[in-house]
């Protein structure tokens, strides 16, 4: 897709604050686990109001509480920020564009699934990340959008596969349109899938695993591929999904061949999720 300028500024205030701080002081170095701050990562009420007053971020209907920020969610939040900042650091290195305000954590995408009739469902990526890829040789700039899911070995393989199924269902979901006929309200299928109202192209899905040794994470990647290969819905889905580890993302960057496709060939790919033979 040729570049059209579109920036997503819907980041949670506490994540934007942590991301900006990480960008200033750690953009080119990796923090050892012992050095990761364990302080409350969310701003005070006055701090949140000051950030909102600038106008770069939309107001959220809720704010992170101190109890939630200091609970089990903290490790997941920090891992999500680390994943986002890996994109920022390597964009700076490669001459691309991606900054702390270019990802929007926990944005709800509503859909329905034929396998769960009558239920209103919400798909909530850890962040939705926008990235401007610049190809100086081809003189082309491309806006890439990614759904990113981070797992610190807290989810079973079955639950990860269920997340993949949710993305496949969202990609297919076309909302119905209500119309009035006399005294009756009838519904008919819409003309475009729900995701078209947000994105020009359906975002690629990147799963980032952390929280265990690389050997264990590699086994999880293999198990996830095996489970996906037995799911007809995932095999037939056009959703492009790849999985890697947080260490590889930080060390090598998203445009190195670090992503294992969830379905199809196991040949490693970069964040475009194209086989290296095609990318070359």
PDB file of C-alpha atoms in Angstrom:
ATOM      1  CA  UNK A   1       0.000   0.000   0.000  1.00  0.00           C
ATOM      2  CA  UNK A   2       1.394   3.384  -0.963  1.00  0.00           C
ATOM      3  CA  UNK A   3       1.856   5.684   1.961  1.00  0.00           C
ATOM      4  CA  UNK A   4      -0.915   7.907   3.097  1.00  0.00           C
ATOM      5  CA  UNK A   5      -0.179   9.777   6.250  1.00  0.00           C
ATOM      6  CA  UNK A   6      -2.197   8.383   9.090  1.00  0.00           C
ATOM      7  CA  UNK A   7      -1.049   8.490  12.656  1.00  0.00           C
ATOM      8  CA  UNK A   8      -2.650   6.609  15.520  1.00  0.00           C
ATOM      9  CA  UNK A   9      -2.483   8.758  18.643  1.00  0.00           C
ATOM     10  CA  UNK A  10      -4.769   6.699  20.881  1.00  0.00           C
ATOM     11  CA  UNK A  11      -2.091   5.424  23.283  1.00  0.00           C
ATOM     12  CA  UNK A  12      -2.901   4.922  26.939  1.00  0.00           C
ATOM     13  CA  UNK A  13      -1.468   7.785  28.928  1.00  0.00           C
ATOM     14  CA  UNK A  14       0.616   5.571  31.173  1.00  0.00           C
ATOM     15  CA  UNK A  15       2.097   3.668  28.224  1.00  0.00           C
ATOM     16  CA  UNK A  16       2.847   6.832  26.276  1.00  0.00           C
ATOM     17  CA  UNK A  17       4.613   8.219  29.331  1.00  0.00           C
ATOM     18  CA  UNK A  18       6.690   5.080  29.873  1.00  0.00           C
ATOM     19  CA  UNK A  19       7.418   4.828  26.141  1.00  0.00           C
ATOM     20  CA  UNK A  20       8.633   8.396  25.874  1.00  0.00           C
ATOM     21  CA  UNK A  21      10.848   7.950  28.913  1.00  0.00           C
ATOM     22  CA  UNK A  22      12.303   4.707  27.535  1.00  0.00           C
ATOM     23  CA  UNK A  23      12.887   6.365  24.166  1.00  0.00           C
ATOM     24  CA  UNK A  24      14.913   9.176  25.688  1.00  0.00           C
ATOM     25  CA  UNK A  25      17.183   7.043  27.848  1.00  0.00           C
ATOM     26  CA  UNK A  26      17.254   3.484  26.525  1.00  0.00           C
ATOM     27  CA  UNK A  27      16.467   3.583  22.822  1.00  0.00           C
ATOM     28  CA  UNK A  28      19.804   2.060  21.792  1.00  0.00           C
ATOM     29  CA  UNK A  29      20.448  -0.308  24.655  1.00  0.00           C
ATOM     30  CA  UNK A  30      18.706  -3.302  26.145  1.00  0.00           C
ATOM     31  CA  UNK A  31      17.855  -3.265  29.820  1.00  0.00           C
ATOM     32  CA  UNK A  32      18.735  -6.338  31.854  1.00  0.00           C
ATOM     33  CA  UNK A  33      15.759  -7.721  33.749  1.00  0.00           C
ATOM     34  CA  UNK A  34      17.250  -6.575  37.044  1.00  0.00           C
ATOM     35  CA  UNK A  35      17.320  -2.997  35.785  1.00  0.00           C
ATOM     36  CA  UNK A  36      13.681  -2.799  34.710  1.00  0.00           C
ATOM     37  CA  UNK A  37      12.009  -0.236  36.970  1.00  0.00           C
ATOM     38  CA  UNK A  38       9.413  -1.602  39.351  1.00  0.00           C
ATOM     39  CA  UNK A  39       7.881   1.747  40.235  1.00  0.00           C
ATOM     40  CA  UNK A  40       4.319   2.679  39.423  1.00  0.00           C
ATOM     41  CA  UNK A  41       4.425   3.355  35.624  1.00  0.00           C
ATOM     42  CA  UNK A  42       1.276   5.440  35.366  1.00  0.00           C
ATOM     43  CA  UNK A  43       1.053   9.236  35.770  1.00  0.00           C
ATOM     44  CA  UNK A  44      -0.689  11.021  38.590  1.00  0.00           C
ATOM     45  CA  UNK A  45      -4.135  12.477  37.996  1.00  0.00           C
ATOM     46  CA  UNK A  46      -2.623  15.921  37.380  1.00  0.00           C
ATOM     47  CA  UNK A  47      -0.026  14.405  35.073  1.00  0.00           C
ATOM     48  CA  UNK A  48      -2.702  12.631  33.040  1.00  0.00           C
ATOM     49  CA  UNK A  49      -4.696  15.860  32.760  1.00  0.00           C
ATOM     50  CA  UNK A  50      -1.583  17.721  31.582  1.00  0.00           C
ATOM     51  CA  UNK A  51      -0.881  15.124  28.870  1.00  0.00           C
ATOM     52  CA  UNK A  52      -4.491  15.201  27.672  1.00  0.00           C
ATOM     53  CA  UNK A  53      -4.427  19.004  27.585  1.00  0.00           C
ATOM     54  CA  UNK A  54      -1.661  18.927  24.956  1.00  0.00           C
ATOM     55  CA  UNK A  55      -4.135  17.315  22.554  1.00  0.00           C
ATOM     56  CA  UNK A  56      -1.860  14.617  21.094  1.00  0.00           C
ATOM     57  CA  UNK A  57      -3.781  11.803  22.778  1.00  0.00           C
ATOM     58  CA  UNK A  58      -7.552  11.373  22.966  1.00  0.00           C
ATOM     59  CA  UNK A  59      -9.129  11.081  26.378  1.00  0.00           C
ATOM     60  CA  UNK A  60      -9.870   7.570  27.547  1.00  0.00           C
ATOM     61  CA  UNK A  61     -13.073   6.611  29.361  1.00  0.00           C
ATOM     62  CA  UNK A  62     -10.975   5.156  32.190  1.00  0.00           C
ATOM     63  CA  UNK A  63      -7.608   5.651  33.873  1.00  0.00           C
ATOM     64  CA  UNK A  64      -5.152   3.076  35.168  1.00  0.00           C
ATOM     65  CA  UNK A  65      -5.448   2.733  38.946  1.00  0.00           C
ATOM     66  CA  UNK A  66      -2.372   2.477  41.203  1.00  0.00           C
ATOM     67  CA  UNK A  67      -3.527  -0.977  42.335  1.00  0.00           C
ATOM     68  CA  UNK A  68      -3.752  -2.285  38.760  1.00  0.00           C
ATOM     69  CA  UNK A  69      -0.488  -0.605  37.741  1.00  0.00           C
ATOM     70  CA  UNK A  70       1.433  -2.276  40.568  1.00  0.00           C
ATOM     71  CA  UNK A  71      -0.230  -5.671  40.158  1.00  0.00           C
ATOM     72  CA  UNK A  72       0.413  -8.550  37.742  1.00  0.00           C
ATOM     73  CA  UNK A  73      -0.454  -6.277  34.818  1.00  0.00           C
ATOM     74  CA  UNK A  74       2.793  -4.349  35.334  1.00  0.00           C
ATOM     75  CA  UNK A  75       5.053  -7.020  33.844  1.00  0.00           C
ATOM     76  CA  UNK A  76       2.786  -7.403  30.832  1.00  0.00           C
ATOM     77  CA  UNK A  77       2.635  -3.620  30.383  1.00  0.00           C
ATOM     78  CA  UNK A  78       6.412  -3.311  30.491  1.00  0.00           C
ATOM     79  CA  UNK A  79       6.854  -6.187  28.015  1.00  0.00           C
ATOM     80  CA  UNK A  80       4.376  -4.503  25.657  1.00  0.00           C
ATOM     81  CA  UNK A  81       6.276  -1.227  25.904  1.00  0.00           C
ATOM     82  CA  UNK A  82       9.558  -3.062  25.264  1.00  0.00           C
ATOM     83  CA  UNK A  83       8.063  -4.561  22.102  1.00  0.00           C
ATOM     84  CA  UNK A  84       6.863  -1.169  20.903  1.00  0.00           C
ATOM     85  CA  UNK A  85      10.172   0.495  21.680  1.00  0.00           C
ATOM     86  CA  UNK A  86      12.010  -2.192  19.693  1.00  0.00           C
ATOM     87  CA  UNK A  87      10.136  -0.913  16.631  1.00  0.00           C
ATOM     88  CA  UNK A  88      11.045   2.670  17.571  1.00  0.00           C
ATOM     89  CA  UNK A  89      14.738   1.897  18.077  1.00  0.00           C
ATOM     90  CA  UNK A  90      15.119  -0.027  14.822  1.00  0.00           C
ATOM     91  CA  UNK A  91      13.091   2.562  12.882  1.00  0.00           C
ATOM     92  CA  UNK A  92      15.632   5.147  14.065  1.00  0.00           C
ATOM     93  CA  UNK A  93      18.495   2.861  12.987  1.00  0.00           C
ATOM     94  CA  UNK A  94      17.019   2.108   9.555  1.00  0.00           C
ATOM     95  CA  UNK A  95      15.820   5.594   8.691  1.00  0.00           C
ATOM     96  CA  UNK A  96      12.158   4.638   8.987  1.00  0.00           C
ATOM     97  CA  UNK A  97       9.499   6.384  11.066  1.00  0.00           C
ATOM     98  CA  UNK A  98       7.970   5.087  14.293  1.00  0.00           C
ATOM     99  CA  UNK A  99       7.719   6.882  17.614  1.00  0.00           C
ATOM    100  CA  UNK A 100       6.210   6.384  21.084  1.00  0.00           C
ATOM    101  CA  UNK A 101       2.917   7.888  19.925  1.00  0.00           C
ATOM    102  CA  UNK A 102       2.633   5.527  16.974  1.00  0.00           C
ATOM    103  CA  UNK A 103       1.095   2.688  18.919  1.00  0.00           C
ATOM    104  CA  UNK A 104      -2.327   2.573  20.510  1.00  0.00           C
ATOM    105  CA  UNK A 105      -2.673   0.039  23.336  1.00  0.00           C
ATOM    106  CA  UNK A 106      -5.875  -1.833  24.056  1.00  0.00           C
ATOM    107  CA  UNK A 107      -8.105  -0.401  21.354  1.00  0.00           C
ATOM    108  CA  UNK A 108     -11.341  -2.396  21.162  1.00  0.00           C
ATOM    109  CA  UNK A 109     -12.490  -3.809  17.824  1.00  0.00           C
ATOM    110  CA  UNK A 110     -16.064  -5.082  18.015  1.00  0.00           C
ATOM    111  CA  UNK A 111     -17.304  -8.058  16.016  1.00  0.00           C
ATOM    112  CA  UNK A 112     -19.532 -11.113  16.028  1.00  0.00           C
ATOM    113  CA  UNK A 113     -18.574 -14.729  15.438  1.00  0.00           C
ATOM    114  CA  UNK A 114     -20.851 -17.310  13.825  1.00  0.00           C
ATOM    115  CA  UNK A 115     -19.508 -19.881  16.285  1.00  0.00           C
ATOM    116  CA  UNK A 116     -20.878 -17.763  19.175  1.00  0.00           C
ATOM    117  CA  UNK A 117     -24.272 -16.536  17.926  1.00  0.00           C
ATOM    118  CA  UNK A 118     -25.888 -13.612  19.712  1.00  0.00           C
ATOM    119  CA  UNK A 119     -22.725 -12.494  21.492  1.00  0.00           C
ATOM    120  CA  UNK A 120     -21.169  -9.066  21.016  1.00  0.00           C
ATOM    121  CA  UNK A 121     -17.419  -9.666  21.103  1.00  0.00           C
ATOM    122  CA  UNK A 122     -14.423  -7.357  21.401  1.00  0.00           C
ATOM    123  CA  UNK A 123     -10.938  -7.966  20.033  1.00  0.00           C
ATOM    124  CA  UNK A 124      -8.371  -5.932  21.973  1.00  0.00           C
ATOM    125  CA  UNK A 125      -4.768  -6.071  20.676  1.00  0.00           C
ATOM    126  CA  UNK A 126      -2.056  -5.229  23.189  1.00  0.00           C
ATOM    127  CA  UNK A 127      -1.198  -2.401  20.836  1.00  0.00           C
ATOM    128  CA  UNK A 128      -2.032  -1.443  17.291  1.00  0.00           C
ATOM    129  CA  UNK A 129       1.240  -0.084  15.893  1.00  0.00           C
ATOM    130  CA  UNK A 130       1.811   2.135  12.849  1.00  0.00           C
ATOM    131  CA  UNK A 131       5.189   2.096  11.102  1.00  0.00           C
ATOM    132  CA  UNK A 132       6.421   4.005   8.056  1.00  0.00           C
ATOM    133  CA  UNK A 133       8.813   1.823   6.067  1.00  0.00           C
ATOM    134  CA  UNK A 134      11.121   3.805   3.770  1.00  0.00           C
ATOM    135  CA  UNK A 135      12.693   2.068   0.773  1.00  0.00           C
ATOM    136  CA  UNK A 136      15.350   4.505  -0.434  1.00  0.00           C
ATOM    137  CA  UNK A 137      16.272   2.408  -3.483  1.00  0.00           C
ATOM    138  CA  UNK A 138      12.710   2.209  -4.747  1.00  0.00           C
ATOM    139  CA  UNK A 139      11.975   5.722  -3.463  1.00  0.00           C
ATOM    140  CA  UNK A 140       8.836   4.404  -1.830  1.00  0.00           C
ATOM    141  CA  UNK A 141       7.361   4.925   1.612  1.00  0.00           C
ATOM    142  CA  UNK A 142       4.785   2.496   2.957  1.00  0.00           C
ATOM    143  CA  UNK A 143       2.544   2.713   5.992  1.00  0.00           C
ATOM    144  CA  UNK A 144       2.415  -0.644   7.755  1.00  0.00           C
ATOM    145  CA  UNK A 145      -0.047  -1.391  10.538  1.00  0.00           C
ATOM    146  CA  UNK A 146       0.377  -4.239  12.993  1.00  0.00           C
ATOM    147  CA  UNK A 147      -1.771  -5.942  15.586  1.00  0.00           C
ATOM    148  CA  UNK A 148       0.642  -7.027  18.319  1.00  0.00           C
ATOM    149  CA  UNK A 149      -0.062  -9.625  20.998  1.00  0.00           C
ATOM    150  CA  UNK A 150       2.461 -10.077  23.807  1.00  0.00           C
ATOM    151  CA  UNK A 151       2.489 -13.216  25.958  1.00  0.00           C
ATOM    152  CA  UNK A 152       4.765 -13.768  28.944  1.00  0.00           C
ATOM    153  CA  UNK A 153       4.082 -17.529  28.927  1.00  0.00           C
ATOM    154  CA  UNK A 154       0.875 -16.784  30.812  1.00  0.00           C
ATOM    155  CA  UNK A 155      -1.416 -18.209  28.119  1.00  0.00           C
ATOM    156  CA  UNK A 156      -1.785 -21.814  27.062  1.00  0.00           C
ATOM    157  CA  UNK A 157      -1.238 -22.722  23.415  1.00  0.00           C
ATOM    158  CA  UNK A 158      -4.986 -23.322  23.123  1.00  0.00           C
ATOM    159  CA  UNK A 159      -5.670 -19.786  24.318  1.00  0.00           C
ATOM    160  CA  UNK A 160      -3.154 -18.347  21.854  1.00  0.00           C
ATOM    161  CA  UNK A 161      -4.870 -20.302  19.089  1.00  0.00           C
ATOM    162  CA  UNK A 162      -8.216 -18.904  20.273  1.00  0.00           C
ATOM    163  CA  UNK A 163      -6.798 -15.397  19.850  1.00  0.00           C
ATOM    164  CA  UNK A 164      -5.819 -16.266  16.287  1.00  0.00           C
ATOM    165  CA  UNK A 165      -9.378 -17.479  15.685  1.00  0.00           C
ATOM    166  CA  UNK A 166     -10.705 -14.150  17.028  1.00  0.00           C
ATOM    167  CA  UNK A 167      -8.599 -12.205  14.527  1.00  0.00           C
ATOM    168  CA  UNK A 168      -9.828 -14.451  11.712  1.00  0.00           C
ATOM    169  CA  UNK A 169     -13.431 -13.845  12.798  1.00  0.00           C
ATOM    170  CA  UNK A 170     -12.892 -10.080  13.003  1.00  0.00           C
ATOM    171  CA  UNK A 171     -11.361 -10.044   9.524  1.00  0.00           C
ATOM    172  CA  UNK A 172     -14.518 -11.676   8.135  1.00  0.00           C
ATOM    173  CA  UNK A 173     -17.093  -9.765  10.190  1.00  0.00           C
ATOM    174  CA  UNK A 174     -19.425  -7.524   8.203  1.00  0.00           C
ATOM    175  CA  UNK A 175     -21.885  -5.584  10.383  1.00  0.00           C
ATOM    176  CA  UNK A 176     -25.533  -5.532   9.494  1.00  0.00           C
ATOM    177  CA  UNK A 177     -27.317  -2.330   8.525  1.00  0.00           C
ATOM    178  CA  UNK A 178     -30.644  -1.465  10.140  1.00  0.00           C
ATOM    179  CA  UNK A 179     -33.414  -0.188   7.871  1.00  0.00           C
ATOM    180  CA  UNK A 180     -37.002   0.813   8.624  1.00  0.00           C
ATOM    181  CA  UNK A 181     -39.831  -0.624   6.589  1.00  0.00           C
ATOM    182  CA  UNK A 182     -43.112   0.791   7.764  1.00  0.00           C
ATOM    183  CA  UNK A 183     -43.296   0.013  11.458  1.00  0.00           C
ATOM    184  CA  UNK A 184     -40.648  -2.681  11.266  1.00  0.00           C
ATOM    185  CA  UNK A 185     -36.888  -2.467  11.596  1.00  0.00           C
ATOM    186  CA  UNK A 186     -35.088  -4.974   9.441  1.00  0.00           C
ATOM    187  CA  UNK A 187     -31.411  -5.730   9.148  1.00  0.00           C
ATOM    188  CA  UNK A 188     -29.481  -6.573   6.039  1.00  0.00           C
ATOM    189  CA  UNK A 189     -25.798  -7.394   5.488  1.00  0.00           C
ATOM    190  CA  UNK A 190     -23.493  -4.422   5.074  1.00  0.00           C
ATOM    191  CA  UNK A 191     -21.331  -3.891   2.033  1.00  0.00           C
ATOM    192  CA  UNK A 192     -17.917  -3.827   3.728  1.00  0.00           C
ATOM    193  CA  UNK A 193     -16.240  -5.634   6.644  1.00  0.00           C
ATOM    194  CA  UNK A 194     -15.989  -3.734   9.924  1.00  0.00           C
ATOM    195  CA  UNK A 195     -12.207  -3.367   9.745  1.00  0.00           C
ATOM    196  CA  UNK A 196     -12.495  -1.259   6.585  1.00  0.00           C
ATOM    197  CA  UNK A 197     -13.735   1.662   8.680  1.00  0.00           C
ATOM    198  CA  UNK A 198     -10.319   1.771  10.424  1.00  0.00           C
ATOM    199  CA  UNK A 199      -7.732   0.376   8.049  1.00  0.00           C
ATOM    200  CA  UNK A 200      -7.021   0.496   4.324  1.00  0.00           C
ATOM    201  CA  UNK A 201      -5.391  -2.951   4.555  1.00  0.00           C
ATOM    202  CA  UNK A 202      -6.020  -5.527   7.263  1.00  0.00           C
ATOM    203  CA  UNK A 203      -3.099  -5.259   9.715  1.00  0.00           C
ATOM    204  CA  UNK A 204      -0.553  -8.020  10.011  1.00  0.00           C
ATOM    205  CA  UNK A 205      -0.685  -9.908  13.309  1.00  0.00           C
ATOM    206  CA  UNK A 206       2.568 -10.289  15.252  1.00  0.00           C
ATOM    207  CA  UNK A 207       2.758 -12.465  18.360  1.00  0.00           C
ATOM    208  CA  UNK A 208       5.684 -11.710  20.667  1.00  0.00           C
ATOM    209  CA  UNK A 209       6.607 -14.299  23.301  1.00  0.00           C
ATOM    210  CA  UNK A 210       8.722 -13.687  26.396  1.00  0.00           C
ATOM    211  CA  UNK A 211       8.993 -14.750  30.043  1.00  0.00           C
ATOM    212  CA  UNK A 212      10.909 -18.004  29.501  1.00  0.00           C
ATOM    213  CA  UNK A 213      14.102 -19.389  27.958  1.00  0.00           C
ATOM    214  CA  UNK A 214      14.378 -19.198  24.182  1.00  0.00           C
ATOM    215  CA  UNK A 215      14.284 -22.999  23.892  1.00  0.00           C
ATOM    216  CA  UNK A 216      10.942 -23.153  25.671  1.00  0.00           C
ATOM    217  CA  UNK A 217       9.559 -20.306  23.580  1.00  0.00           C
ATOM    218  CA  UNK A 218      10.671 -22.096  20.407  1.00  0.00           C
ATOM    219  CA  UNK A 219       8.747 -25.161  21.535  1.00  0.00           C
ATOM    220  CA  UNK A 220       5.692 -22.984  22.053  1.00  0.00           C
ATOM    221  CA  UNK A 221       6.049 -21.611  18.540  1.00  0.00           C
ATOM    222  CA  UNK A 222       6.165 -25.141  17.146  1.00  0.00           C
ATOM    223  CA  UNK A 223       3.160 -26.198  19.230  1.00  0.00           C
ATOM    224  CA  UNK A 224       1.178 -23.166  18.063  1.00  0.00           C
ATOM    225  CA  UNK A 225       1.923 -23.974  14.412  1.00  0.00           C
ATOM    226  CA  UNK A 226       0.839 -27.579  14.947  1.00  0.00           C
ATOM    227  CA  UNK A 227      -2.429 -26.521  16.553  1.00  0.00           C
ATOM    228  CA  UNK A 228      -3.101 -23.926  13.846  1.00  0.00           C
ATOM    229  CA  UNK A 229      -2.449 -26.521  11.136  1.00  0.00           C
ATOM    230  CA  UNK A 230      -5.328 -28.606  12.491  1.00  0.00           C
ATOM    231  CA  UNK A 231      -7.777 -25.683  12.490  1.00  0.00           C
ATOM    232  CA  UNK A 232      -9.595 -25.299   9.128  1.00  0.00           C
ATOM    233  CA  UNK A 233     -10.637 -21.736   9.972  1.00  0.00           C
ATOM    234  CA  UNK A 234      -7.043 -20.611  10.523  1.00  0.00           C
ATOM    235  CA  UNK A 235      -5.773 -22.459   7.468  1.00  0.00           C
ATOM    236  CA  UNK A 236      -8.363 -20.751   5.249  1.00  0.00           C
ATOM    237  CA  UNK A 237      -8.056 -17.311   6.865  1.00  0.00           C
ATOM    238  CA  UNK A 238      -6.281 -14.565   4.881  1.00  0.00           C
ATOM    239  CA  UNK A 239      -4.961 -13.054   8.127  1.00  0.00           C
ATOM    240  CA  UNK A 240      -1.167 -12.881   7.981  1.00  0.00           C
ATOM    241  CA  UNK A 241       0.281 -13.858  11.359  1.00  0.00           C
ATOM    242  CA  UNK A 242       3.816 -14.461  12.577  1.00  0.00           C
ATOM    243  CA  UNK A 243       5.376 -15.245  15.961  1.00  0.00           C
ATOM    244  CA  UNK A 244       8.765 -14.384  17.450  1.00  0.00           C
ATOM    245  CA  UNK A 245      10.388 -13.730  20.815  1.00  0.00           C
ATOM    246  CA  UNK A 246      10.900 -10.389  22.507  1.00  0.00           C
ATOM    247  CA  UNK A 247      14.677 -10.937  22.691  1.00  0.00           C
ATOM    248  CA  UNK A 248      14.908 -11.470  18.915  1.00  0.00           C
ATOM    249  CA  UNK A 249      12.712  -8.461  18.252  1.00  0.00           C
ATOM    250  CA  UNK A 250      14.912  -6.238  20.421  1.00  0.00           C
ATOM    251  CA  UNK A 251      18.250  -7.634  19.250  1.00  0.00           C
ATOM    252  CA  UNK A 252      17.630  -8.047  15.517  1.00  0.00           C
ATOM    253  CA  UNK A 253      14.683  -5.778  14.792  1.00  0.00           C
ATOM    254  CA  UNK A 254      11.339  -6.381  13.065  1.00  0.00           C
ATOM    255  CA  UNK A 255      12.822  -6.348   9.558  1.00  0.00           C
ATOM    256  CA  UNK A 256      15.208  -9.215  10.167  1.00  0.00           C
ATOM    257  CA  UNK A 257      13.940 -12.751   9.443  1.00  0.00           C
ATOM    258  CA  UNK A 258      12.727 -13.434  12.990  1.00  0.00           C
ATOM    259  CA  UNK A 259       9.028 -14.252  12.511  1.00  0.00           C
ATOM    260  CA  UNK A 260       7.780 -17.805  12.066  1.00  0.00           C
ATOM    261  CA  UNK A 261       4.499 -17.818  10.104  1.00  0.00           C
ATOM    262  CA  UNK A 262       1.681 -19.349  12.128  1.00  0.00           C
ATOM    263  CA  UNK A 263       0.323 -21.243   9.119  1.00  0.00           C
ATOM    264  CA  UNK A 264       1.852 -22.431   5.861  1.00  0.00           C
ATOM    265  CA  UNK A 265       5.578 -22.564   5.292  1.00  0.00           C
ATOM    266  CA  UNK A 266       7.788 -22.396   8.378  1.00  0.00           C
ATOM    267  CA  UNK A 267      10.378 -20.310   6.514  1.00  0.00           C
ATOM    268  CA  UNK A 268      11.345 -17.315   8.631  1.00  0.00           C
ATOM    269  CA  UNK A 269      10.116 -13.906   7.499  1.00  0.00           C
ATOM    270  CA  UNK A 270      10.418 -10.281   8.535  1.00  0.00           C
ATOM    271  CA  UNK A 271       7.522  -8.100   9.696  1.00  0.00           C
ATOM    272  CA  UNK A 272       6.174  -7.947   6.138  1.00  0.00           C
ATOM    273  CA  UNK A 273       5.492 -11.673   6.687  1.00  0.00           C
ATOM    274  CA  UNK A 274       6.844 -12.457   3.242  1.00  0.00           C
ATOM    275  CA  UNK A 275       9.270 -15.351   2.746  1.00  0.00           C
ATOM    276  CA  UNK A 276      12.828 -14.104   2.410  1.00  0.00           C
ATOM    277  CA  UNK A 277      13.007 -15.382  -1.175  1.00  0.00           C
ATOM    278  CA  UNK A 278      10.084 -13.093  -2.048  1.00  0.00           C
ATOM    279  CA  UNK A 279      11.378 -10.176   0.029  1.00  0.00           C
ATOM    280  CA  UNK A 280      14.748 -10.380  -1.745  1.00  0.00           C
TER     281      UNK A 280
END
